[in-house]
Coordinates of C-alpha atoms in Angstrom, one line a residue:
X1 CA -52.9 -41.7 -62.0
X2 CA -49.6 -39.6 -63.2
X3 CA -48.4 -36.1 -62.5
X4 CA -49.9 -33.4 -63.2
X5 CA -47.8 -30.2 -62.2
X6 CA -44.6 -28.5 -64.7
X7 CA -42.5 -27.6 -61.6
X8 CA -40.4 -29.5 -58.8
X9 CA -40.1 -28.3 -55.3
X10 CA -36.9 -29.5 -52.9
X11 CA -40.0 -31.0 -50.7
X12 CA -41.6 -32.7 -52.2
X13 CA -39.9 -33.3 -55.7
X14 CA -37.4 -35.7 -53.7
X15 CA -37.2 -39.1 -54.6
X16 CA -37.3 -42.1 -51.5
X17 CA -35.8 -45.1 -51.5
X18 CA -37.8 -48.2 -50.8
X19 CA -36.6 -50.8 -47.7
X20 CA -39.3 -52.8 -48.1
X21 CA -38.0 -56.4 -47.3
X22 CA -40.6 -58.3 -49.3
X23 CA -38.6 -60.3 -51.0
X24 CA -38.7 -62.2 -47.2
X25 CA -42.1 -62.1 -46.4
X26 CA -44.2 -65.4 -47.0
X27 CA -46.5 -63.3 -49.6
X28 CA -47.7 -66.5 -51.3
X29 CA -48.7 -68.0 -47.9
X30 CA -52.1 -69.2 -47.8
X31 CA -54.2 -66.8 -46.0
X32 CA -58.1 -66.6 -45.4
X33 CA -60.5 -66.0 -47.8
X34 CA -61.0 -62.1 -49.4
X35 CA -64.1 -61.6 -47.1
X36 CA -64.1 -61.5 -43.5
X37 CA -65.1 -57.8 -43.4
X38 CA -64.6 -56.0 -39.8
X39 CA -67.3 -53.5 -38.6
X40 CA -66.6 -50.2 -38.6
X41 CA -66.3 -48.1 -35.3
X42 CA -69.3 -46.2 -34.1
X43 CA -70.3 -43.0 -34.2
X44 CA -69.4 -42.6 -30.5
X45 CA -65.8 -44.0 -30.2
X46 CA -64.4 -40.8 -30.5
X47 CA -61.2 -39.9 -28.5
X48 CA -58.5 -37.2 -28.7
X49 CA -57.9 -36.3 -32.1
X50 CA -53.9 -37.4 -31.9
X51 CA -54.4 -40.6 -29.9
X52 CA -54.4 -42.6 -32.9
X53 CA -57.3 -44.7 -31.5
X54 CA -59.8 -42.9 -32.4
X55 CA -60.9 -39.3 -33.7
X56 CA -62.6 -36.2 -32.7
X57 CA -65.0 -34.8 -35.3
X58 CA -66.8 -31.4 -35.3
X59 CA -70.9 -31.8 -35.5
X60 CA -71.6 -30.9 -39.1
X61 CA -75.2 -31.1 -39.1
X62 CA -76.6 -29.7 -42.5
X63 CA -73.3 -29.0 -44.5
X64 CA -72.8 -30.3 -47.9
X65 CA -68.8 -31.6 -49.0
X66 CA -68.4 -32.6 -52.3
X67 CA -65.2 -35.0 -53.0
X68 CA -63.8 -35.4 -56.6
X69 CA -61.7 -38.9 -56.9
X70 CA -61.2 -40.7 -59.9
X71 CA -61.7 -43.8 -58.6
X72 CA -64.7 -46.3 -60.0
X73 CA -66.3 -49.2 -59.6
X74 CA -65.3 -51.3 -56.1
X75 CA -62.9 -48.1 -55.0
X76 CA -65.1 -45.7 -55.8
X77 CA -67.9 -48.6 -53.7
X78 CA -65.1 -49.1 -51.1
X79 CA -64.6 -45.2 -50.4
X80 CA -67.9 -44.1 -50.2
X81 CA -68.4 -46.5 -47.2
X82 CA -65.4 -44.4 -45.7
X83 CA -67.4 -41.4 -46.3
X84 CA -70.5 -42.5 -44.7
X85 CA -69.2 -43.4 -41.7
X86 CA -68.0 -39.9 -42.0
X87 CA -71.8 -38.7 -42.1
X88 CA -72.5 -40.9 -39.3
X89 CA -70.1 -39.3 -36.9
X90 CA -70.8 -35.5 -38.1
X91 CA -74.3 -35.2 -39.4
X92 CA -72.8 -33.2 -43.2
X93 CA -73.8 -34.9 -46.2
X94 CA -71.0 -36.0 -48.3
X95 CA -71.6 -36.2 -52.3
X96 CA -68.8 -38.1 -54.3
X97 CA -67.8 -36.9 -57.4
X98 CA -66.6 -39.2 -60.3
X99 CA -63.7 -37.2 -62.0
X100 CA -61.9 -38.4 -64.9
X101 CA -58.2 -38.7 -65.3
X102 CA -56.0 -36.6 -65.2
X103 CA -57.8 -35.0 -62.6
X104 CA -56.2 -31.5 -62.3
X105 CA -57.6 -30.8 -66.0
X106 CA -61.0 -31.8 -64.5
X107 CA -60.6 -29.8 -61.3
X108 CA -59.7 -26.5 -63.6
X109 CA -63.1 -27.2 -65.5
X110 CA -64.7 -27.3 -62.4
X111 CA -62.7 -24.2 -60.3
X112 CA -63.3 -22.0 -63.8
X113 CA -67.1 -22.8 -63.5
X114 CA -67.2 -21.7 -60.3
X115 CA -68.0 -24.9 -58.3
X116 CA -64.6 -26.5 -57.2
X117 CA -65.2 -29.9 -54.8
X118 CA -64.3 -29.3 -51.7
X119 CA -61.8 -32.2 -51.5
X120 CA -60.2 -33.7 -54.0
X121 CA -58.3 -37.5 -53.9
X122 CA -55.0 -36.5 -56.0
X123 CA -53.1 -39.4 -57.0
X124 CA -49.8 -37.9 -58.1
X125 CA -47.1 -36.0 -55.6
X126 CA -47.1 -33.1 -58.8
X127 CA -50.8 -32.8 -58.6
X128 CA -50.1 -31.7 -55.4
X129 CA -47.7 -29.2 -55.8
X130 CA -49.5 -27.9 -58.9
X131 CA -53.1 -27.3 -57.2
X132 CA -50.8 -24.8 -54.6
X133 CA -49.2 -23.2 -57.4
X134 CA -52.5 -22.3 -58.7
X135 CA -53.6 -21.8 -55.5
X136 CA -56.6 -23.9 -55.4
X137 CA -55.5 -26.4 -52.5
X138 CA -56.3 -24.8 -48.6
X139 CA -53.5 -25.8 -46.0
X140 CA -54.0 -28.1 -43.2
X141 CA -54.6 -27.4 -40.3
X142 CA -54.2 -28.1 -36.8
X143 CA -56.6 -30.6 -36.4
X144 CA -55.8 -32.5 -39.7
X145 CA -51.4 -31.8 -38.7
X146 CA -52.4 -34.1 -34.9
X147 CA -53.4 -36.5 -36.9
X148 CA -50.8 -36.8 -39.6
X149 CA -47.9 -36.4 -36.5
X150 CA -49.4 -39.1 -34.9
X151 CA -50.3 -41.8 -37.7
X152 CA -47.6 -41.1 -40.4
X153 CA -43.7 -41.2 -41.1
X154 CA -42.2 -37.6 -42.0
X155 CA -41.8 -39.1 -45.5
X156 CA -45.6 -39.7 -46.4
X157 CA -45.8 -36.4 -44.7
X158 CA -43.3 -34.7 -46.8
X159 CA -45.0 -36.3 -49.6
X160 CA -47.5 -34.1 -48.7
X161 CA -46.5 -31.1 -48.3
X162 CA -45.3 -27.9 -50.4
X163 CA -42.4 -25.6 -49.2
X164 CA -42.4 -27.2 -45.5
X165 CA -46.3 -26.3 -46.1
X166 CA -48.6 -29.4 -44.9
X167 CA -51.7 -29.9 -48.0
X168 CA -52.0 -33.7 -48.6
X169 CA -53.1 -36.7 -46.5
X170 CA -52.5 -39.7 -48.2
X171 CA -55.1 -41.7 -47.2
X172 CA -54.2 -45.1 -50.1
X173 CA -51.1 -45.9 -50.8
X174 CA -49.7 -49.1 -53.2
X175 CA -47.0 -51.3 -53.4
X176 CA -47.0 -51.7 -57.3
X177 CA -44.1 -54.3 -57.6
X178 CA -46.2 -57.2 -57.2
X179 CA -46.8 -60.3 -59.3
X180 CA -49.8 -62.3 -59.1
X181 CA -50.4 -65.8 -60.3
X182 CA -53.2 -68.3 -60.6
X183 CA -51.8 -71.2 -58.5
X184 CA -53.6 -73.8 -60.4
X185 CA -51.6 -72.6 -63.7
X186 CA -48.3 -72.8 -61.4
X187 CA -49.4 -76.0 -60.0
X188 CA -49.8 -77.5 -63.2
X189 CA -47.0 -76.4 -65.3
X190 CA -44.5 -77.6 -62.2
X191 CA -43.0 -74.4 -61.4
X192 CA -42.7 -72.0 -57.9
X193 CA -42.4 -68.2 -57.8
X194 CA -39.1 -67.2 -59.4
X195 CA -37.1 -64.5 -57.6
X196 CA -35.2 -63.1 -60.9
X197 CA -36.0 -61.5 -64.3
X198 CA -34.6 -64.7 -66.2
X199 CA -36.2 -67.4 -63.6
X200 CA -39.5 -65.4 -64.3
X201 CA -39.1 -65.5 -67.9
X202 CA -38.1 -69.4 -68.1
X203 CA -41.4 -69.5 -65.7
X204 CA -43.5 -68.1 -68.7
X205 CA -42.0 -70.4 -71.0
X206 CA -42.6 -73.6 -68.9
X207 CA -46.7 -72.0 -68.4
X208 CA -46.7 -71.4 -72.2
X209 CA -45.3 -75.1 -73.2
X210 CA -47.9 -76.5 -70.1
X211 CA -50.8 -74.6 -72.7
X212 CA -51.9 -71.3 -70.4
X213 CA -50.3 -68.2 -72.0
X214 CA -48.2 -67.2 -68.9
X215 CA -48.5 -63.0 -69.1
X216 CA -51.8 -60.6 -69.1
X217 CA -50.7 -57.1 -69.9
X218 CA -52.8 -54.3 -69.3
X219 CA -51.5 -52.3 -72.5
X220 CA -54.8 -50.1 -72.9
X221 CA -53.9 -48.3 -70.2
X222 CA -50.5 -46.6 -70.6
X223 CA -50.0 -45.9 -66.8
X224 CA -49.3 -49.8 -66.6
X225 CA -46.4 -50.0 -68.9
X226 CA -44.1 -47.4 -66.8
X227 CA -44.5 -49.6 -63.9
X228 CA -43.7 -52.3 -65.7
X229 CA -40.4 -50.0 -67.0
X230 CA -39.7 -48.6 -63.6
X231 CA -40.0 -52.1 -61.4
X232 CA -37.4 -53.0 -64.2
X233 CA -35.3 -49.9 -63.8
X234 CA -35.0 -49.7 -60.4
X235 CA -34.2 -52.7 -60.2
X236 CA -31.4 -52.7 -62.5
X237 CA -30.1 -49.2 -62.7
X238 CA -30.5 -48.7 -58.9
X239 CA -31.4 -46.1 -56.9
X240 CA -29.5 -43.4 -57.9
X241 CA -29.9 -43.7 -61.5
X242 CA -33.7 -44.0 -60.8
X243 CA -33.6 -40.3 -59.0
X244 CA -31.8 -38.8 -61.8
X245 CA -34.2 -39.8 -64.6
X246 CA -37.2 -38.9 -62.2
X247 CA -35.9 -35.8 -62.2
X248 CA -34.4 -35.9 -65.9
X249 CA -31.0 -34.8 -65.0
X250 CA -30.4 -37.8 -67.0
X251 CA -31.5 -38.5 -70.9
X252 CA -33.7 -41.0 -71.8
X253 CA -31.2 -41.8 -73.8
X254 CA -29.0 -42.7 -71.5
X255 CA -27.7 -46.4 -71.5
X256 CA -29.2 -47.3 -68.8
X257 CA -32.9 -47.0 -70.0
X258 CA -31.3 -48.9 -73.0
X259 CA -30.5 -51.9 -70.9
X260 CA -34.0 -51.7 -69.2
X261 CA -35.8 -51.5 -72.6
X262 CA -33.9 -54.3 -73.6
X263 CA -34.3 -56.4 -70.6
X264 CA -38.2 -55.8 -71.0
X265 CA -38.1 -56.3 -74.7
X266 CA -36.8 -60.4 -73.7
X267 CA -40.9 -60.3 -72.6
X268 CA -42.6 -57.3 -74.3
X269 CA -41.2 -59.4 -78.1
X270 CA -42.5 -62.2 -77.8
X271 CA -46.1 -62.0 -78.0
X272 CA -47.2 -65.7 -77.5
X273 CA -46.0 -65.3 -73.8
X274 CA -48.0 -62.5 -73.7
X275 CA -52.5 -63.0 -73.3
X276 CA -54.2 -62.0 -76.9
X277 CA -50.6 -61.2 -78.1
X278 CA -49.3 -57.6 -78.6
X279 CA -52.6 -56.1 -80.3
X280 CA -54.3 -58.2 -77.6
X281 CA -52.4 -56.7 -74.8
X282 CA -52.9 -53.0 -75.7
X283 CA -56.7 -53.4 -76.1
X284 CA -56.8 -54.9 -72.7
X285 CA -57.4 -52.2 -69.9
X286 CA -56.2 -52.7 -66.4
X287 CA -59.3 -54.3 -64.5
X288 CA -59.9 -57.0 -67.8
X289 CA -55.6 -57.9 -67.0
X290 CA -56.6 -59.1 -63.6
X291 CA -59.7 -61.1 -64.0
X292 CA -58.9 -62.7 -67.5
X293 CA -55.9 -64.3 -64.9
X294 CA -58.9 -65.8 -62.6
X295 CA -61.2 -66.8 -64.3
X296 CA -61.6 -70.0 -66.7
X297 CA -60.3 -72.7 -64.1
X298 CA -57.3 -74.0 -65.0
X299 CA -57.2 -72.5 -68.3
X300 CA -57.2 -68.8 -67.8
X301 CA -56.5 -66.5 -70.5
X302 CA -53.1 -65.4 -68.7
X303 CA -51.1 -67.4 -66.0
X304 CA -50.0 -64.2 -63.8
X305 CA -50.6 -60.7 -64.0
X306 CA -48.2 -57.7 -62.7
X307 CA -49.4 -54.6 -60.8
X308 CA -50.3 -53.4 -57.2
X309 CA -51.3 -54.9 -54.0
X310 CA -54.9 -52.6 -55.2
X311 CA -55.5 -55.9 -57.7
X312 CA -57.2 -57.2 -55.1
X313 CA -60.5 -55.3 -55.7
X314 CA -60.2 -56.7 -59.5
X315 CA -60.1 -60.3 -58.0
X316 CA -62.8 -60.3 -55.6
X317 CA -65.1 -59.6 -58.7
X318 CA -63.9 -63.2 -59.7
X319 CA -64.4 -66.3 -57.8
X320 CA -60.5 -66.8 -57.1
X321 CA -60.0 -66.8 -53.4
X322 CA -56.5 -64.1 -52.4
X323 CA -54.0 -66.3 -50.6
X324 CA -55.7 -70.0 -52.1
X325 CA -56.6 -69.4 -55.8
X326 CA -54.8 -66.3 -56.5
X327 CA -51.2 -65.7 -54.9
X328 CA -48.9 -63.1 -54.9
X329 CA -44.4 -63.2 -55.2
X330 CA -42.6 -59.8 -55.3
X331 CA -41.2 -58.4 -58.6
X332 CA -38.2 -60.6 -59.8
X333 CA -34.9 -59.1 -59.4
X334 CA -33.3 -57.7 -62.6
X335 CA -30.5 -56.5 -61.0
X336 CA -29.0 -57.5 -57.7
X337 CA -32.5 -56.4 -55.5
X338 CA -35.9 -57.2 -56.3
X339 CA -37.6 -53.4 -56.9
X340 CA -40.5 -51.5 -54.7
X341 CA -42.0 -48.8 -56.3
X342 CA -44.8 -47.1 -54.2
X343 CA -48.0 -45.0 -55.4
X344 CA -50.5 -43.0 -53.2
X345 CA -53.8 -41.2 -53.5
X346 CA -53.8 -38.0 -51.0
X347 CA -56.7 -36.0 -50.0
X348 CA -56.2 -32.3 -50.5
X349 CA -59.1 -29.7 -49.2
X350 CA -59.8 -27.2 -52.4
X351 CA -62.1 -25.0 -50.0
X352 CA -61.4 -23.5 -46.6
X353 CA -64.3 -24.6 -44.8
X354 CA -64.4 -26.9 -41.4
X355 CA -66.1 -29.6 -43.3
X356 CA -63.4 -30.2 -45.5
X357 CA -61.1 -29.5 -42.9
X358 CA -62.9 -32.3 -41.0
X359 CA -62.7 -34.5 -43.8
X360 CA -58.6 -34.4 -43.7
X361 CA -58.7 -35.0 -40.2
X362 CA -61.2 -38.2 -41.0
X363 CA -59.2 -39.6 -43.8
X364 CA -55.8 -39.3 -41.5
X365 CA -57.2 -41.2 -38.8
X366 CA -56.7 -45.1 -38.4
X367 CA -61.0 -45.4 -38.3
X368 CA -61.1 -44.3 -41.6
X369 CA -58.6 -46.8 -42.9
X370 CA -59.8 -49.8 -41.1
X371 CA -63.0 -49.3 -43.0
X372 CA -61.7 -49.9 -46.8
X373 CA -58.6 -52.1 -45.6
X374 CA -61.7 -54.4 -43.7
X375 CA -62.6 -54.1 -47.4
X376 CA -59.8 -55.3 -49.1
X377 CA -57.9 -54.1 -52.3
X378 CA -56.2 -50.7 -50.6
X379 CA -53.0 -50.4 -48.1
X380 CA -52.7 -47.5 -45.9
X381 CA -49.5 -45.9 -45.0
X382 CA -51.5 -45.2 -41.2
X383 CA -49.6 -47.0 -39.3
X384 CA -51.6 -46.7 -36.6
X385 CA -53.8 -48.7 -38.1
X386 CA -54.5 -52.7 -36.9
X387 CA -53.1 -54.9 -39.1
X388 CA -55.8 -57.7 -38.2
X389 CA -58.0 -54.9 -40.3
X390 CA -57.0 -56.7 -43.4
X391 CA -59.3 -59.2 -44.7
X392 CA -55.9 -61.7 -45.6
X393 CA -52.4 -62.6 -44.7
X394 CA -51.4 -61.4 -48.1
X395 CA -52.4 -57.8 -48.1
X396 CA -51.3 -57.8 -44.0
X397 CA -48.2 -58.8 -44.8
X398 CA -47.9 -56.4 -47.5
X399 CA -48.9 -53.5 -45.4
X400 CA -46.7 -54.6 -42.5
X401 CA -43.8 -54.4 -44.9
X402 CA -45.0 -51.0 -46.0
X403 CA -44.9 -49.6 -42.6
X404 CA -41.8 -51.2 -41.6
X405 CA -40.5 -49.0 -43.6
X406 CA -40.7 -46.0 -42.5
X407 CA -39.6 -43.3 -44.1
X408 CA -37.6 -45.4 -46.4
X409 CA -39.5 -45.5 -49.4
X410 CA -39.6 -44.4 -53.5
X411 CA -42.6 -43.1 -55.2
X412 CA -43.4 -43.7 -58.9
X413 CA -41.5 -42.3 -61.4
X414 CA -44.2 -41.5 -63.8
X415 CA -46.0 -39.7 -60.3
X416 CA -43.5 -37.5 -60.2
X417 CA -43.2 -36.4 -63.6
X418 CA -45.1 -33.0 -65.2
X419 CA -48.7 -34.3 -66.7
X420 CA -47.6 -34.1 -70.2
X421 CA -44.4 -36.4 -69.9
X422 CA -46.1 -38.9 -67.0
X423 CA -49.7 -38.4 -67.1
X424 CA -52.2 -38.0 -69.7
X425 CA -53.9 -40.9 -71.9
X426 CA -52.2 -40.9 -75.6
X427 CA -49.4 -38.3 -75.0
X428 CA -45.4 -38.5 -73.7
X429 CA -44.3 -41.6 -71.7
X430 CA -47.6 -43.5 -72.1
X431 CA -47.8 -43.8 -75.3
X432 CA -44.2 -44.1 -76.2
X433 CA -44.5 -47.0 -74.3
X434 CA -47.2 -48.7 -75.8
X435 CA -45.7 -48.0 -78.9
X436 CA -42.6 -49.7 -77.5
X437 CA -44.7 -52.7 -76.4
X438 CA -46.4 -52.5 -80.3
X439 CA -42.8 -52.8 -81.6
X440 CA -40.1 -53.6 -79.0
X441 CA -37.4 -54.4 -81.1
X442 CA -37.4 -50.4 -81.9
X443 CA -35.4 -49.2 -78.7
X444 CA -33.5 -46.0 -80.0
X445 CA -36.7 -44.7 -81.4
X446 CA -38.4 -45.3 -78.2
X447 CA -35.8 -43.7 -76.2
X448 CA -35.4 -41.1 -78.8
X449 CA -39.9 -40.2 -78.4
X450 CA -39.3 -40.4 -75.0
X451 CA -36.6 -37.8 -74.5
X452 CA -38.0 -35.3 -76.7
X453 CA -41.3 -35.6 -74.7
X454 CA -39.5 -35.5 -71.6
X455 CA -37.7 -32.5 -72.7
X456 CA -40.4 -30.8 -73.7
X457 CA -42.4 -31.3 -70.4
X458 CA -39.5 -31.0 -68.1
X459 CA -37.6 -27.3 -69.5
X460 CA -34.3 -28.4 -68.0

């Protein structure tokens, strides 16, 4: 899920700033249950390719397209319903291919074999602008660009693109300053969704004294704990601040990671707020974070759980209901602003054939997004997509503030950074970070690991 490439272009390197107001939307509204799945169009509803009602697909009878994602489980489920509803409309037979993370490592194993996918799902803006430096990633074309100009903001665009160059459609995208809660744990403790860093820690002290620990942490996976620093940074530091150490043209060592370290050190050192405690916390991987928060009743193992608005697929594997059992408040202001940090997956063709060419085109449209937002667990920056495709109020009103935004938004730090500093299991900000979580009260060390790995990775 991080970045993969060593270089930044002026395109797409830029940071964004996010507008979303979500702090004023009724996120913790009851909404309908996590079903409620829409059908998908037919094969025949099939208009001008940059209507945004519907798309023209070439007949692909007999072609093979292989995509490379490294998604599992109920998104890998979830997108291979997108793809069939591809081979409904063209006749090509689409094969999914599990990758493993990081994915342009994977992809190199599979271009130096000789058998490259012919679409690949890259989840980082530097994966992007890596697979053109290698020159593994085809350009868009004119088909895909309709699409894109009629269903996207020039910054999801941009996002996509290398040297004014169109490659990427990002087809999911993720709001991952989120907190979700088990409402029968908020119920009954007494207490309502905090809007600040100290009201949401007294929260997880009043859950702890009420006998739920209050926090699950995802610590096994590395990738969780720099959203938990950059929600905190942002916040605090602000957006300027945040573009500089995307870019590190500041240190690490710069005060101002001090004061987010130590403001996430007030949770991160004490460990009985914290589900299994510290070792606990960084043997539990993402998915476990989630349902460990909704199952168990009233006594869960944790009371809320941070991350994405993609939690959702993690919860519909338990019984919680989105919008009755399991609610959602937007991460609490550390600063003067509550923070939105945004992620994306974007589909990039690796061949120059018309089936992956067709693809793009498919995975830009706003049929192929109704299909997995029907779903649940995904947001789409398409927004001429319906929001009455979402299977709750919650994730509608989340996507509605996505779009709202425009072409205001700020994409993960970590995303942006070269693979070795922000992307890649054991190594550079990931693991410094869970060995900050392991001993928080150590912040000059951490911030001392972190800039040497950042200035390794970075050159500058």
């Amino acid at each position: 899920m991080r970045s993969t490439r060593t270089t930044r272009t002026t395109t797409t390197g830029r940071t964004l700033m996010s507008a979303l107001a979500i702090g004023g939307l009724a996120l913790g509204a009851a909404g309908c249950g996590d079903g409620g799945k829409k059908s998908t169009p037919s094969a025949s509803a099939s208009t001008s390719a940059s209507s945004g009602a519907g798309v023209q697909l070439p007949k692909l009878n007999g072609e093979k397209i292989e995509v490379a994602a490294v998604w599992t489980g109920p998104e890998q489920a979830n997108f291979v319903k997108v793809l069939k509803e591809f081979e409904a409309r063209t006749g090509a037979t689409v094969t999914f291919v599990p990758a493993q993370d990081p994915i342009v490592n994977f992809l190199g194993t599979k271009i130096a074999g000789g058998s490259p996918p012919d679409v690949a799902m890259l989840p980082q803006v530097g994966a992007i602008q890596q697979a053109v430096e290698k020159k593994w990633a085809k350009p868009a074309g004119a088909e895909v660009q309709a699409q894109l100009d009629a269903n996207y903001s020039k910054a999801w665009k941009d996002l996509g693109a290398v040297n004014g160059t169109q490659y990427g459609v990002y087809f999911k995208a993720a709001n991952k300053s989120l907190i979700w809660y088990n409402t029968k744990v908020f119920q009954n403790a007494g207490v309502s969704e905090p809007q600040t860093w100290k009201a949401f820690l007294a929260t997880a002290d009043t859950i702890s004294a009420s006998g739920v620990t209050p926090v699950s942490i995802g610590g096994a996976d590395g990738w969780t704990l720099t959203d938990w620093f950059e929600n905190v940074y942002l916040s605090q530091a602000g957006p300027e601040k945040y573009d500089q150490l995307a870019k590190h043209t500041i240190k690490w060592t710069d005060p101002s990671v001090k004061d987010a370290l130590t403001a996430l050190a007030q949770l991160f050192g004490k460990p009985s707020l914290i589900a299994g405690g510290t070792n606990g916390a960084l043997q539990t991987e993402f998915p476990a974070s989630v349902t460990q928060t909704f199952t168990g009743g009233d006594q869960p193992k944790a009371g809320m759980v941070f991350e994405g608005d993609f939690a959702a697929v993690n919860i519909a594997q338990t019984s919680a209901k989105i919008g009755t059992d399991a609610k959602v408040f937007p991460f609490p202001a550390v600063g003067a602003k509550s923070p939105t940090v945004i992620g994306g997956d974007a589909a990039v063709a690796l061949k120059d054939t018309k089936g992956a060419q067709a693809l793009l085109t498919w995975l830009a449209s706003a049929d192929a997004a109704k299909i997995w937002a029907s779903a649940g667990g995904f947001v789409s920056p398409n927004k001429a997509l319906d929001f009455g495709a979402y299977p709750n109020d919650v994730q509608r009103d989340i996507a509605k503030s996505l779009i709202a935004a425009g072409d205001n938004v700020r994409f993960d730090m970590s995303d942006q950074a070269p693979q070795s500093f922000g992307g890649t299991p054991g190594k550079g900000e990931w693991k410094d970070l869970q060995d900050f979580l392991k001993n928080p009260a150590d912040i000059a060390g951490v911030q001392s690991r972190l800039e040497a790995d950042a200035a390794a990775a970075f050159k500058n």
